[in-house]
PDB file of N, CA and C in Angstrom:
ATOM      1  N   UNK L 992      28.274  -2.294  22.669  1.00 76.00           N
ATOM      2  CA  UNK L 992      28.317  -1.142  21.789  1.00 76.00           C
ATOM      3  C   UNK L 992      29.034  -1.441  20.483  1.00 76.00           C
ATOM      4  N   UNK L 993      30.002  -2.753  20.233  1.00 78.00           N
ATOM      5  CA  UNK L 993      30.476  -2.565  19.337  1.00 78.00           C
ATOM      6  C   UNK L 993      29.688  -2.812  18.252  1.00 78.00           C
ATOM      7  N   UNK L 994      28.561  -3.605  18.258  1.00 77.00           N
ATOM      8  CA  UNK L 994      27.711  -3.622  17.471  1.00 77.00           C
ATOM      9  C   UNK L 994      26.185  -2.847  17.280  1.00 77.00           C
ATOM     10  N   UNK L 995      26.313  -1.729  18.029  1.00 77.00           N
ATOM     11  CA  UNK L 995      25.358  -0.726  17.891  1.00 77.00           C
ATOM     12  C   UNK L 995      25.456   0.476  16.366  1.00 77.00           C
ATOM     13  N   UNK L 996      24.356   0.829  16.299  1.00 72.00           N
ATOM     14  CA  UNK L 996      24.127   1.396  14.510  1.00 72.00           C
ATOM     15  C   UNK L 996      25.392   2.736  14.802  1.00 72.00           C
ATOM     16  N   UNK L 997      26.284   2.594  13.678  1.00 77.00           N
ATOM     17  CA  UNK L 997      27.586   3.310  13.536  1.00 77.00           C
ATOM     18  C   UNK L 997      28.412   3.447  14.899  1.00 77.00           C
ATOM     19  N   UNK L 998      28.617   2.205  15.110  1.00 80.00           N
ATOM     20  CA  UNK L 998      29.756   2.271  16.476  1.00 80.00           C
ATOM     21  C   UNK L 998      30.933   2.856  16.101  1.00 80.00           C
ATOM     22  N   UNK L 999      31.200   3.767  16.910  1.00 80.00           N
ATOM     23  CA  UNK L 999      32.718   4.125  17.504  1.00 80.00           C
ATOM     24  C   UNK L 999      33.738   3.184  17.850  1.00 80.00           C
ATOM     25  N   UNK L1000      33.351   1.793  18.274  1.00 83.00           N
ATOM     26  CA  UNK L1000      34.505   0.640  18.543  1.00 83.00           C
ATOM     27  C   UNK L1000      35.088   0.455  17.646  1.00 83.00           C
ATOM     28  N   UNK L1001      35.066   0.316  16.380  1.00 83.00           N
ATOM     29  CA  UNK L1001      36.260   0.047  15.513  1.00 83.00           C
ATOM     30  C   UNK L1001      37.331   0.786  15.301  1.00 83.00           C
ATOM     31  N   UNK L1002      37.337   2.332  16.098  1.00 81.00           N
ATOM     32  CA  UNK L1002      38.234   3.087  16.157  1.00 81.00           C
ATOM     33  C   UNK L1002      39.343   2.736  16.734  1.00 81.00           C
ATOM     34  N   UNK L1003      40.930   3.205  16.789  1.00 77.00           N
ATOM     35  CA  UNK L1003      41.570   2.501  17.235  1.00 77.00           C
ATOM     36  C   UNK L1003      41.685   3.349  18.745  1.00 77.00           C
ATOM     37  N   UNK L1004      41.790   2.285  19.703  1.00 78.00           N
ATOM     38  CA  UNK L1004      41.687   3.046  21.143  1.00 78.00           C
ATOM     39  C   UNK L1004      40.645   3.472  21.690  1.00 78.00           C
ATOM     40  N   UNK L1005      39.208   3.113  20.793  1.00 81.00           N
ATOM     41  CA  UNK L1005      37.628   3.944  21.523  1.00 81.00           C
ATOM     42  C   UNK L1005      37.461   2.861  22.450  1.00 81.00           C
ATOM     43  N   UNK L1006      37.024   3.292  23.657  1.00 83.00           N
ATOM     44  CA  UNK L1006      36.893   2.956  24.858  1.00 83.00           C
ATOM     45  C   UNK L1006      35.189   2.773  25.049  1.00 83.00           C
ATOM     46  N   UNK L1007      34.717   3.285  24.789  1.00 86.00           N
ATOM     47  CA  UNK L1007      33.454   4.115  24.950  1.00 86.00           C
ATOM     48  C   UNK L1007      33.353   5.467  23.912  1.00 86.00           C
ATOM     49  N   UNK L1008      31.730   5.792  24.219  1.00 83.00           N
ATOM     50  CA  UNK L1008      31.280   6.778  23.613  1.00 83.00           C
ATOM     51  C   UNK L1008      29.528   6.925  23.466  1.00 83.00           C
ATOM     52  N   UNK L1009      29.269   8.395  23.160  1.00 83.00           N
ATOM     53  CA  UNK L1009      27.827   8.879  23.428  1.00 83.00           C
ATOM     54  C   UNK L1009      27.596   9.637  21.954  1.00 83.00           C
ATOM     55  N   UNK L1010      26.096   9.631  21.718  1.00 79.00           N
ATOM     56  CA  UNK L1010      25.554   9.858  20.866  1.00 79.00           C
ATOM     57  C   UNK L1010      25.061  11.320  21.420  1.00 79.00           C
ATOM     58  N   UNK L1011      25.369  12.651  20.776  1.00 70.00           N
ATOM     59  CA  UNK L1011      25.203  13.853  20.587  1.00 70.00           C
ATOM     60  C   UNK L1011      24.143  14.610  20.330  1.00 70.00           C
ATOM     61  N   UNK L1012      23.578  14.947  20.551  1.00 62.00           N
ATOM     62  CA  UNK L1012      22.705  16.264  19.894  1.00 62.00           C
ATOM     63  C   UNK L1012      23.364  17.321  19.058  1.00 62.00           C
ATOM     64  N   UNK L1013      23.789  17.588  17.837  1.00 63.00           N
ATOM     65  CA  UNK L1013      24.399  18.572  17.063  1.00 63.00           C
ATOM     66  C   UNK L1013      23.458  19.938  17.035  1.00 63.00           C
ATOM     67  N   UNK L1014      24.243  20.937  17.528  1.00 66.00           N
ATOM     68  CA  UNK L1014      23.095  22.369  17.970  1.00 66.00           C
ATOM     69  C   UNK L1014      24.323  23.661  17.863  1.00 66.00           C
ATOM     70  N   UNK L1015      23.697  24.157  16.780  1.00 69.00           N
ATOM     71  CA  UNK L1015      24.380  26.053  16.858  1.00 69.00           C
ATOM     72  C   UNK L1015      24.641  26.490  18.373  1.00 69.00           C
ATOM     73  N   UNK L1016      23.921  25.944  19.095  1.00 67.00           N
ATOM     74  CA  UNK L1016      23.798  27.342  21.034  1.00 67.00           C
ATOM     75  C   UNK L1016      25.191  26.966  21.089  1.00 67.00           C
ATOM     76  N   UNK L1017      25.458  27.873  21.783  1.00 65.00           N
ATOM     77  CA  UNK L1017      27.101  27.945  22.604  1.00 65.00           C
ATOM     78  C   UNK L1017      26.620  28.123  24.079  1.00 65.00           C
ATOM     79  N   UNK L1018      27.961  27.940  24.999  1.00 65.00           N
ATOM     80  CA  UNK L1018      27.495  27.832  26.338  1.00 65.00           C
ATOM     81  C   UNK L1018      27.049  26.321  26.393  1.00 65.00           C
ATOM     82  N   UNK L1019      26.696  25.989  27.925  1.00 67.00           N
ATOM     83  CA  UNK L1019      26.180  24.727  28.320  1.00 67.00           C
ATOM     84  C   UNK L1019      24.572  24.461  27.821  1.00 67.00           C
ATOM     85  N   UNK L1020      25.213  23.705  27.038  1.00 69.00           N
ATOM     86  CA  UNK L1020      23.947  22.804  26.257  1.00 69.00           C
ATOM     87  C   UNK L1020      23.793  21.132  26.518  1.00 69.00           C
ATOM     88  N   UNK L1021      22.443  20.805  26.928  1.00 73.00           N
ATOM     89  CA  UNK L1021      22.639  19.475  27.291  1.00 73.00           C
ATOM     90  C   UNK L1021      21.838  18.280  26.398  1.00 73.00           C
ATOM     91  N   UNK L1022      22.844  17.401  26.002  1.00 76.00           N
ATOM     92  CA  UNK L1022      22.142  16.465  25.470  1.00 76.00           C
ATOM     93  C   UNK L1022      20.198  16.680  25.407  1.00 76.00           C
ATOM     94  N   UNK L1023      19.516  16.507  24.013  1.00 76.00           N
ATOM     95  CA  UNK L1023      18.834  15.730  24.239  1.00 76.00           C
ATOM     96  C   UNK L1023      17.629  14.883  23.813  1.00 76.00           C
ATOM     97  N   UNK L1024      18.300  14.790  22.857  1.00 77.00           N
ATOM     98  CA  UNK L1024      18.071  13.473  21.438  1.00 77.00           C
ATOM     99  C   UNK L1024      19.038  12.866  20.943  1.00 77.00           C
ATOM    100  N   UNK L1025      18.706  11.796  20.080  1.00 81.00           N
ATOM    101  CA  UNK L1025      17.447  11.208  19.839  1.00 81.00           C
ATOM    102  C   UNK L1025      17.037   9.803  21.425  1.00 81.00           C
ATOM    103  N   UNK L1026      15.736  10.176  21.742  1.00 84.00           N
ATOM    104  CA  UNK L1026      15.282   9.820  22.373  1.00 84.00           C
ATOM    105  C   UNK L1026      14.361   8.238  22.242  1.00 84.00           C
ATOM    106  N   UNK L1027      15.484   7.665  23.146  1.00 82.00           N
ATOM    107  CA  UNK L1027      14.564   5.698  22.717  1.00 82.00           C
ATOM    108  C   UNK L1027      14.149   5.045  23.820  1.00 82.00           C
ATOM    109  N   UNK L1028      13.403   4.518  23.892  1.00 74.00           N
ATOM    110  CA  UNK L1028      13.206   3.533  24.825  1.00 74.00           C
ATOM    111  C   UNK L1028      14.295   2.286  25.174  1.00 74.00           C
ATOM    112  N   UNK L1029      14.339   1.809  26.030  1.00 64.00           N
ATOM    113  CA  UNK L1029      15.496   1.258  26.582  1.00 64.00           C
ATOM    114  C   UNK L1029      15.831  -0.213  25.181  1.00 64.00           C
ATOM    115  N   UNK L1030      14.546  -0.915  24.836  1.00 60.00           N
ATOM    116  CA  UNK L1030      14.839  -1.736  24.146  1.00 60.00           C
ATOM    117  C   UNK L1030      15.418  -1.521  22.775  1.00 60.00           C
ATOM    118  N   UNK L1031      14.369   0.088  22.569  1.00 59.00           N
ATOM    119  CA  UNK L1031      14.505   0.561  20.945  1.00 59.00           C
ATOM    120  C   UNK L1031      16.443   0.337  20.391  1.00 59.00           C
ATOM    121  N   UNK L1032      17.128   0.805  21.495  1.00 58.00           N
ATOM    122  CA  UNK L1032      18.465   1.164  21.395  1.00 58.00           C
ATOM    123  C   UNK L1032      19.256  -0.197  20.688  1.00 58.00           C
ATOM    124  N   UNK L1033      18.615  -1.089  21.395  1.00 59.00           N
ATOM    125  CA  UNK L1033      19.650  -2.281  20.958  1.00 59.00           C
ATOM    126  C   UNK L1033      18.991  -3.462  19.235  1.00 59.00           C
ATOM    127  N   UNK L1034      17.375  -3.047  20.119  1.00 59.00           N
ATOM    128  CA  UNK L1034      16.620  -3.641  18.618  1.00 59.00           C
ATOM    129  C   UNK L1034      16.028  -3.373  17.773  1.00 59.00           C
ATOM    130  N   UNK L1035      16.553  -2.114  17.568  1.00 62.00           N
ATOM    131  CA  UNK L1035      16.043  -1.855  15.781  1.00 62.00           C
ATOM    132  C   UNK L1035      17.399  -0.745  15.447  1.00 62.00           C
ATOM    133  N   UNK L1036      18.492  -0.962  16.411  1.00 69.00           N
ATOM    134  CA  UNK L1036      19.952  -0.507  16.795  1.00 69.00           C
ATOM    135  C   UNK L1036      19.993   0.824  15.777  1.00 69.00           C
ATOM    136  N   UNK L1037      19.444   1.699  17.022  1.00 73.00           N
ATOM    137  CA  UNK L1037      19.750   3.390  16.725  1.00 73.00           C
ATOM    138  C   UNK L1037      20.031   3.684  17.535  1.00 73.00           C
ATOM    139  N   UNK L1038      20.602   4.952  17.288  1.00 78.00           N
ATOM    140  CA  UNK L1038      21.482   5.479  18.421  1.00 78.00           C
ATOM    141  C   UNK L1038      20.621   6.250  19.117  1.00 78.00           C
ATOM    142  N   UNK L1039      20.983   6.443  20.492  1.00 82.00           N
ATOM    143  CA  UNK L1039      19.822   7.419  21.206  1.00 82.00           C
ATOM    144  C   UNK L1039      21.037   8.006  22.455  1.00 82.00           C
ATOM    145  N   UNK L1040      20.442   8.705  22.748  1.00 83.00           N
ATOM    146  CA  UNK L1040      21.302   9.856  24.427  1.00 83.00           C
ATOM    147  C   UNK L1040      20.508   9.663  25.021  1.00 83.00           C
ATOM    148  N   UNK L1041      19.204   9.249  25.474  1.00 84.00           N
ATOM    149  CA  UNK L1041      18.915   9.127  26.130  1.00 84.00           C
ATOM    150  C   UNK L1041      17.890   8.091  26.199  1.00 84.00           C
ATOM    151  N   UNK L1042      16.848   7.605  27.177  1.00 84.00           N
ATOM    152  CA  UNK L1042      15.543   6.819  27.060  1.00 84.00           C
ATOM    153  C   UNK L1042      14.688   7.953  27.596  1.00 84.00           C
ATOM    154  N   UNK L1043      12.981   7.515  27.838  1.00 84.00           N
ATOM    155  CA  UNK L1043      12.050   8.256  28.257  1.00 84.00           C
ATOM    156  C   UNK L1043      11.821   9.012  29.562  1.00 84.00           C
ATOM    157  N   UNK L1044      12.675   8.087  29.992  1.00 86.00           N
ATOM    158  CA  UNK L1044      12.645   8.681  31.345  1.00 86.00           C
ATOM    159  C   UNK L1044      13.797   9.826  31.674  1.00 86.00           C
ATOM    160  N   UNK L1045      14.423   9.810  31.002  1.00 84.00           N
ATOM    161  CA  UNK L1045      15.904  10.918  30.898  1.00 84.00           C
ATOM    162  C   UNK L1045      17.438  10.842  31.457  1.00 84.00           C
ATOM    163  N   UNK L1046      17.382   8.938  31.599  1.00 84.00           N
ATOM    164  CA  UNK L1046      18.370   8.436  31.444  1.00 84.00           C
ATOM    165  C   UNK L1046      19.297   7.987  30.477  1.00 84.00           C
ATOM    166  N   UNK L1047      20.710   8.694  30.787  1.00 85.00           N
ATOM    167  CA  UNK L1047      21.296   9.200  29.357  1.00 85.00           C
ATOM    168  C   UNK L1047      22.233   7.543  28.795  1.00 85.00           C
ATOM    169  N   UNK L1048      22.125   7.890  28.040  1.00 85.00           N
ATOM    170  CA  UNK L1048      23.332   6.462  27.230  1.00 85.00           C
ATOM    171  C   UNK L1048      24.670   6.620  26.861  1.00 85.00           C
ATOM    172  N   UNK L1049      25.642   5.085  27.402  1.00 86.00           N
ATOM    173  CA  UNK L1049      26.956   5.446  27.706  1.00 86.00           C
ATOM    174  C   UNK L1049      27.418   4.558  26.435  1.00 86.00           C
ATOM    175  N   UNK L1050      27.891   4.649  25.269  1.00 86.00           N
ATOM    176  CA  UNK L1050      28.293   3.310  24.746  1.00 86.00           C
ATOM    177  C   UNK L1050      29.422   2.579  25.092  1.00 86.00           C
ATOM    178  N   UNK L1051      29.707   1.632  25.966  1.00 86.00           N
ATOM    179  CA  UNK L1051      30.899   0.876  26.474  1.00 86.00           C
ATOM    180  C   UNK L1051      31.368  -0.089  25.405  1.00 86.00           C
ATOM    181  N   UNK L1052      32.424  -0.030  24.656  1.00 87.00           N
ATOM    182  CA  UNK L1052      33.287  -1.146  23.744  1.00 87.00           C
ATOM    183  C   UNK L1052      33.931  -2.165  24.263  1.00 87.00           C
ATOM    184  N   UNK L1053      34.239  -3.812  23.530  1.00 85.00           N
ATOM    185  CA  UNK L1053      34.306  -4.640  24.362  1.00 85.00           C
ATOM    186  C   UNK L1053      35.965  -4.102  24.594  1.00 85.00           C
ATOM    187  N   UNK L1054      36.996  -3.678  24.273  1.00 82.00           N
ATOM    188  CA  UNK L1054      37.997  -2.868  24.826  1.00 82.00           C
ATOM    189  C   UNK L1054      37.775  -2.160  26.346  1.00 82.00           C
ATOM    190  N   UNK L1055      36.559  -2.074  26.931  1.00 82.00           N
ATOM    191  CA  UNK L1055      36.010  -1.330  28.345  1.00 82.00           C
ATOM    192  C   UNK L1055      36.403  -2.062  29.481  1.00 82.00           C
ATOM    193  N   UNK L1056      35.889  -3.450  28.894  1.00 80.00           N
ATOM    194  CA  UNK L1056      35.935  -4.073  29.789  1.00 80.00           C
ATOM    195  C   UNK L1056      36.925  -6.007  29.438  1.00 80.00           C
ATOM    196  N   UNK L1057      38.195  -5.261  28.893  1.00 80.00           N
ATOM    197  CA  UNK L1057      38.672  -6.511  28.467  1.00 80.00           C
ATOM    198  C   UNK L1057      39.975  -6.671  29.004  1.00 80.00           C
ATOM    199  N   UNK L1058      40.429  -5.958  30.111  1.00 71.00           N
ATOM    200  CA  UNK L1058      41.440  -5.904  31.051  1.00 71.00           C
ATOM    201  C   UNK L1058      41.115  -5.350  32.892  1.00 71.00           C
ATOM    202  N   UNK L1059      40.495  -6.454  33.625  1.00 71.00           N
ATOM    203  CA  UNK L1059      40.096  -6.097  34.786  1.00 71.00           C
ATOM    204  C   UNK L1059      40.883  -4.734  35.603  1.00 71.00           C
ATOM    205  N   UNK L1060      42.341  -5.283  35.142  1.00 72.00           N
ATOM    206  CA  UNK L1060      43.154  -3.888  36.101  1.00 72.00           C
ATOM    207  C   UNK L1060      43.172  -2.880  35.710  1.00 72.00           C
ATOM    208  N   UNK L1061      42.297  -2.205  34.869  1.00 80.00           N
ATOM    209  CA  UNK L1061      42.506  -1.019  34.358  1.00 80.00           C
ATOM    210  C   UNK L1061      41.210  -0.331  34.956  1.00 80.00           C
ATOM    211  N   UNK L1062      41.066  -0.244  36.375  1.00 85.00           N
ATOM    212  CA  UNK L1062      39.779   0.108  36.891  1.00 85.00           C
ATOM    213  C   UNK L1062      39.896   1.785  36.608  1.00 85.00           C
ATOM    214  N   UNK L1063      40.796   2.292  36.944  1.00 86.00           N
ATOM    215  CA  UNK L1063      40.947   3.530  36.829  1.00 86.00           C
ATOM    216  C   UNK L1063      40.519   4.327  35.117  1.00 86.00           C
ATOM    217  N   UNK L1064      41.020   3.745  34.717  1.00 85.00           N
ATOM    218  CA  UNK L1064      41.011   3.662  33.169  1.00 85.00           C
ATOM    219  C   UNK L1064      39.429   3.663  32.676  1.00 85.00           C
ATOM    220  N   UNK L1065      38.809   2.517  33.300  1.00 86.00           N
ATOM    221  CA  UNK L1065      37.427   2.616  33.270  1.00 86.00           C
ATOM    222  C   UNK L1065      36.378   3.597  33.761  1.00 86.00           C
ATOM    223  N   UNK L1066      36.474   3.774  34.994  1.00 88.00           N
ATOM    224  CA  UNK L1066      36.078   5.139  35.750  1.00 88.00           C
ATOM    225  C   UNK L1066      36.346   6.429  34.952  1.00 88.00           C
ATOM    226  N   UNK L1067      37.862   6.684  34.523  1.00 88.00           N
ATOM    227  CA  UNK L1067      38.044   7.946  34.095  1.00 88.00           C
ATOM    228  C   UNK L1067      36.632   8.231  32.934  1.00 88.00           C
ATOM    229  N   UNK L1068      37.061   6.651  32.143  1.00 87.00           N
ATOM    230  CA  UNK L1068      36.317   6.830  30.082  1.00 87.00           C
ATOM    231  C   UNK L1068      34.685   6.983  30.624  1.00 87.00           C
ATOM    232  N   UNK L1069      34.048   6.300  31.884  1.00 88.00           N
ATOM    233  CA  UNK L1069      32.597   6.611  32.067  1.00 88.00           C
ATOM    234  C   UNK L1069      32.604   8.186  32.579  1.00 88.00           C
ATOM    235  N   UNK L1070      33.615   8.794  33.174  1.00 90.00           N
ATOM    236  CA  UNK L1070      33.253  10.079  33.636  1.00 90.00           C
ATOM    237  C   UNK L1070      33.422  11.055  32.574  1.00 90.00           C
ATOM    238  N   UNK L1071      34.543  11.125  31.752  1.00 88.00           N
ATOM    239  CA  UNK L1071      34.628  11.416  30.317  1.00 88.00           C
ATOM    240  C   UNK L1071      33.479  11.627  29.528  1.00 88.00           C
ATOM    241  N   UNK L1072      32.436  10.076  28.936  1.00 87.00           N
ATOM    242  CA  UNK L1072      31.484  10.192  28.474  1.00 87.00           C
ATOM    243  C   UNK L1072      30.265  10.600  28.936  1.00 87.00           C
ATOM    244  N   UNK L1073      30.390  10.648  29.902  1.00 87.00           N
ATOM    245  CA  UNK L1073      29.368  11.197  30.668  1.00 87.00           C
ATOM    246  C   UNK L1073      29.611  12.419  30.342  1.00 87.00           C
ATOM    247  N   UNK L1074      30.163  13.089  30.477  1.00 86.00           N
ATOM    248  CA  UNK L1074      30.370  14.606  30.536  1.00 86.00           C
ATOM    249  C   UNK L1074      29.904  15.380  29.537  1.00 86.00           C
ATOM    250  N   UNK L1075      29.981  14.419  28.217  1.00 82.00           N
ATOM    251  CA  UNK L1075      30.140  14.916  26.904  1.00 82.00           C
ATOM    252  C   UNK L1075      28.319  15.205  26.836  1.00 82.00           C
ATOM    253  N   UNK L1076      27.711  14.854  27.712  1.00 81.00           N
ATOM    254  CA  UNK L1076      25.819  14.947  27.410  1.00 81.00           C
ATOM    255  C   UNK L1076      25.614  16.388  28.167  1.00 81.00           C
ATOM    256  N   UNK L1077      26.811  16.971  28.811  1.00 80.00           N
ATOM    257  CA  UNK L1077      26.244  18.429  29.146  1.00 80.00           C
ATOM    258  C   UNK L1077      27.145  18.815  27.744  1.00 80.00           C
ATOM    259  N   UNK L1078      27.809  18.672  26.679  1.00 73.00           N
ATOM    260  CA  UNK L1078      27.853  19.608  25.996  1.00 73.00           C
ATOM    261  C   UNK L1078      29.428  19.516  25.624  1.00 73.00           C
ATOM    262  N   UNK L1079      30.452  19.546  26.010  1.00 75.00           N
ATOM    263  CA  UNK L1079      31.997  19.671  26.164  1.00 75.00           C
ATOM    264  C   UNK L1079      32.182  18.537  24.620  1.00 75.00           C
ATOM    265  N   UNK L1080      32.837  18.606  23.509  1.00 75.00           N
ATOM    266  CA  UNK L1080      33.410  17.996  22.691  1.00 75.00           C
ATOM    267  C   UNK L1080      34.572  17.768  22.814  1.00 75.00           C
ATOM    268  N   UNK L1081      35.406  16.514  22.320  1.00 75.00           N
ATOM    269  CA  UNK L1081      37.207  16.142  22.276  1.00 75.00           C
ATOM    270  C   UNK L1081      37.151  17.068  21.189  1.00 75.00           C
ATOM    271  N   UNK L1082      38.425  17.692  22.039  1.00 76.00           N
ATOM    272  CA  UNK L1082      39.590  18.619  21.258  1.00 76.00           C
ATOM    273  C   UNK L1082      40.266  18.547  20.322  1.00 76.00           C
ATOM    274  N   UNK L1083      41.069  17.255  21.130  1.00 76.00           N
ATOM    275  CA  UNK L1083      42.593  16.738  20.658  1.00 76.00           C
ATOM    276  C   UNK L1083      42.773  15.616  22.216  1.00 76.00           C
ATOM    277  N   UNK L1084      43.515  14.808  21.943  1.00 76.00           N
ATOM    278  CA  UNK L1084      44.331  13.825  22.455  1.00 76.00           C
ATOM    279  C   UNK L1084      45.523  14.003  22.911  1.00 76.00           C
ATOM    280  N   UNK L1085      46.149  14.770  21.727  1.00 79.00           N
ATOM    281  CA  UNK L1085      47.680  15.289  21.364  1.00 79.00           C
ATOM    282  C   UNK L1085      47.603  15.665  22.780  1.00 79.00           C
ATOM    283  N   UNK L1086      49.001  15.462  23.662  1.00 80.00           N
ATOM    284  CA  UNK L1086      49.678  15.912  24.864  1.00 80.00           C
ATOM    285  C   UNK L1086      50.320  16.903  24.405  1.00 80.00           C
ATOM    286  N   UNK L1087      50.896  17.070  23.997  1.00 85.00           N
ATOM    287  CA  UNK L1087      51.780  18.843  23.597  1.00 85.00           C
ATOM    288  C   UNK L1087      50.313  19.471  22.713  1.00 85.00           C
ATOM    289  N   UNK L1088      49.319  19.197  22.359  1.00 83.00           N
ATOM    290  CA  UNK L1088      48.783  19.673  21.603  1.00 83.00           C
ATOM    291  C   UNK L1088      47.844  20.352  23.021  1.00 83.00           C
ATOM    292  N   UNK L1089      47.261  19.614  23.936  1.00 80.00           N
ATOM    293  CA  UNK L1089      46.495  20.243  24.920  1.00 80.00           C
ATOM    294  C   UNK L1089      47.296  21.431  25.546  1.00 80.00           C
ATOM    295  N   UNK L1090      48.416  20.845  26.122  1.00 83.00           N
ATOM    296  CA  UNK L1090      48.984  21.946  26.689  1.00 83.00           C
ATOM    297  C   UNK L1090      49.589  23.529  26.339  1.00 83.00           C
ATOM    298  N   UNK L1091      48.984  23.006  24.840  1.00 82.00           N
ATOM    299  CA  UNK L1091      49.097  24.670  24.599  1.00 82.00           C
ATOM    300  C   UNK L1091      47.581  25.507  24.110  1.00 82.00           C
ATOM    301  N   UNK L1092      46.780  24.357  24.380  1.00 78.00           N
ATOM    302  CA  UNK L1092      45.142  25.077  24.622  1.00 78.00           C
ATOM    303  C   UNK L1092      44.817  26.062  25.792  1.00 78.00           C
ATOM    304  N   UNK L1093      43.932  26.994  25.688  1.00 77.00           N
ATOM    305  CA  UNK L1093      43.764  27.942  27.023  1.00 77.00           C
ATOM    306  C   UNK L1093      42.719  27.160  27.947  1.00 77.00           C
ATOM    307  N   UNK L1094      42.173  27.459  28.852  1.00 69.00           N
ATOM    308  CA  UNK L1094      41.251  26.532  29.695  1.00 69.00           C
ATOM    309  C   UNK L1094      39.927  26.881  29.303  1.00 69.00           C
TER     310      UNK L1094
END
């Protein structure tokens, strides 16, 4: 991913990350464009959420996978990005900043 069209890896600390559908609806909205074929993604490097078949795309940074013991760490950032294709956007990071968000 770090070299996929406008990667998120050069951020400091991006782990991973998914390509969005931007949409007015509120409520649960689910990913679902732009739509590529499995090769399109890497060779003619656009971003896509999903392929044809409606398997969604995770972008993993080489930061993902550049410390074996951080399995947990890994698991959490794929369940994280995953999540983000039903719809849920980052907030904040900030620890005192969440905890004074409502649920």
């Amino acid at each position: 991913a770090d070299n996929a069209f406008n990667s998120n890896c050069n951020q400091i600390d991006v782990i991973g990350y998914v390509w969005s559908h931007v949409t007015n609806e509120t409520g649960y909205v689910e990913a679902s464009g732009p739509v590529c074929s499995n090769s399109e993604a890497f060779i003619n490097n656009e971003p896509c959420v999903m392929d044809r078949d409606g398997h969604y795309f995770v972008y993993l940074c080489r930061f993902w996978s550049s410390n074996r013991s951080w399995a947990a760490m890994r698991i959490a950032t794929l369940v994280h990005e995953v999540t983000h294709h039903t719809g849920p956007s980052d907030v904040t990071y900030d620890r005192k900043a969440m905890q004074q968000l409502t649920q």
